[in-house]
Coordinates of C-alpha atoms in Angstrom, one line a residue:
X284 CA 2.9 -12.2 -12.0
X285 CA 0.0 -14.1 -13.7
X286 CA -1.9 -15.4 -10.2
X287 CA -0.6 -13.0 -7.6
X288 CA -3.3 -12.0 -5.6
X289 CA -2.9 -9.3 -2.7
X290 CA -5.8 -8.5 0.4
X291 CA -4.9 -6.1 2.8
X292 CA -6.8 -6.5 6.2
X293 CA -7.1 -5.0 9.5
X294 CA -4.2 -7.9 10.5
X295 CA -1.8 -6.8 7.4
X296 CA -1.1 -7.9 4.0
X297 CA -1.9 -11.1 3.2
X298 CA -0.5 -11.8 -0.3
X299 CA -1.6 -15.4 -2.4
X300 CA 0.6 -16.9 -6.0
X301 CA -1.6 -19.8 -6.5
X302 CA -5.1 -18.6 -7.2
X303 CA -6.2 -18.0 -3.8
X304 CA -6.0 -21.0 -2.8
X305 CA -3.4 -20.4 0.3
X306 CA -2.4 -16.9 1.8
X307 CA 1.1 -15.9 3.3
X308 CA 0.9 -13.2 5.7
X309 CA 3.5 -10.5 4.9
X310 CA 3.2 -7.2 6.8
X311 CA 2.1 -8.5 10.1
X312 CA -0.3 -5.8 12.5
X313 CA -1.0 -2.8 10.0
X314 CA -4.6 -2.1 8.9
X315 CA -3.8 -2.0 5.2
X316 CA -6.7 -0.3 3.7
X317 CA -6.0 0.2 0.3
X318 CA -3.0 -1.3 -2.1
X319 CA -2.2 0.6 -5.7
X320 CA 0.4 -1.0 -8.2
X321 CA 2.9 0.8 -10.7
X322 CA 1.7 0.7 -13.9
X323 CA 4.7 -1.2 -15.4
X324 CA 6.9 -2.6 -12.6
X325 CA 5.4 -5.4 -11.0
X326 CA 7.8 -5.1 -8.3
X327 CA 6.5 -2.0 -7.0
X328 CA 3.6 -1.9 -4.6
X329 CA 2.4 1.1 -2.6
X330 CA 0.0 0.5 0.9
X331 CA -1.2 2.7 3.5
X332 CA -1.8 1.5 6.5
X333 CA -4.7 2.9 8.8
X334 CA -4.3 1.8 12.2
X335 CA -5.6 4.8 14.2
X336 CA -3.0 6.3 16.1
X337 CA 0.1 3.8 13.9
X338 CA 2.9 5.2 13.0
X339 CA 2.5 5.4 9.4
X340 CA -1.4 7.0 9.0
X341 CA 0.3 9.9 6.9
X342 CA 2.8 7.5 5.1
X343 CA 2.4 5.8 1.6
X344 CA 4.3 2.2 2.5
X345 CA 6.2 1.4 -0.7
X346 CA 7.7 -2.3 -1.7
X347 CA 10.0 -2.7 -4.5
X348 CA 10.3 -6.5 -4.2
X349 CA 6.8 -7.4 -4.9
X350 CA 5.4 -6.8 -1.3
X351 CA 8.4 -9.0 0.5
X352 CA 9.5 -6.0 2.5
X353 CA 8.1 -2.0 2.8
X354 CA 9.5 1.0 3.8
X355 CA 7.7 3.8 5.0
X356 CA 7.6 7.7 3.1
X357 CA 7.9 10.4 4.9
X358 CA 4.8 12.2 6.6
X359 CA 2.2 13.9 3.9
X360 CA 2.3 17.4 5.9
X361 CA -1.0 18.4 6.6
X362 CA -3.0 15.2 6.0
X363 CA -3.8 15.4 9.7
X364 CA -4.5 11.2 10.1
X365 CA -7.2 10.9 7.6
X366 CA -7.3 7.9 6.0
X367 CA -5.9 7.9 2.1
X368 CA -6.7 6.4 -1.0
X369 CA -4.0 5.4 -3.4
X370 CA -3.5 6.2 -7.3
X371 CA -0.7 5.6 -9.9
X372 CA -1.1 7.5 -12.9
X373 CA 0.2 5.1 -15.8
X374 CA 0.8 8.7 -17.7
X375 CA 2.8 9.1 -15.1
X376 CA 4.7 6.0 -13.5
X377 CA 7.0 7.9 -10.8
X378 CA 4.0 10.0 -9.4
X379 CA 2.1 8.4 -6.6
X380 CA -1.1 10.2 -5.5
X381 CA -2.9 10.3 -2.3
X382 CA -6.3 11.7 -1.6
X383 CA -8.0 12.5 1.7
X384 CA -10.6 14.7 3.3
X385 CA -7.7 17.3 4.1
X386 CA -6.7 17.3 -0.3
X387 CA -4.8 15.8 -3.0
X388 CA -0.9 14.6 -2.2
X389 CA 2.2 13.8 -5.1

């Protein structure tokens, strides 16, 4: 969507339609550090969220309605709480990758 603009901050997702000009606050509390879209679905988003000690630091938050609502993946086994970084191959537009410290995650 031509305009769309998201920010994730240490007080959520904050996501603006009309050239930043106004933000609406759409995952309230997480510290969303880092946001990666599907290559050809708008629709999809993926987020992490680093709040230390939150319930999702080893989960990949994924929207399918343009960052309206999320839900949470299940834990990356051995990540041990380090903080990831997001990638979406658009070779590959079902494989979501996260890096950390502790390796590479699909």
């Amino acid at each position: 969507m031509p305009h769309k603009v998201y920010v994730g901050t240490s007080d959520g997702l904050y996501i603006s339609t009309d050239d930043m000009q106004t933000f609406t606050q759409y995952l309230s509390g997480p510290d969303i550090t880092d946001i990666a879209f599907h290559p050809t679905n708008s629709s999809i988003i993926y987020a992490y969220d680093n709040q230390w000690g939150g319930f999702n630091e080893n989960r990949i938050l994924r929207s399918t309605d343009g960052g309206q609502t999320f839900t949470a993946s299940s834990d990356l086994t051995g990540n041990g709480n380090r903080t990831l970084l997001l990638s979406v191959s658009p070779d590959c537009s079902s494989c979501v990758y996260a890096a950390s410290t502790n390796g590479v995650y699909r």
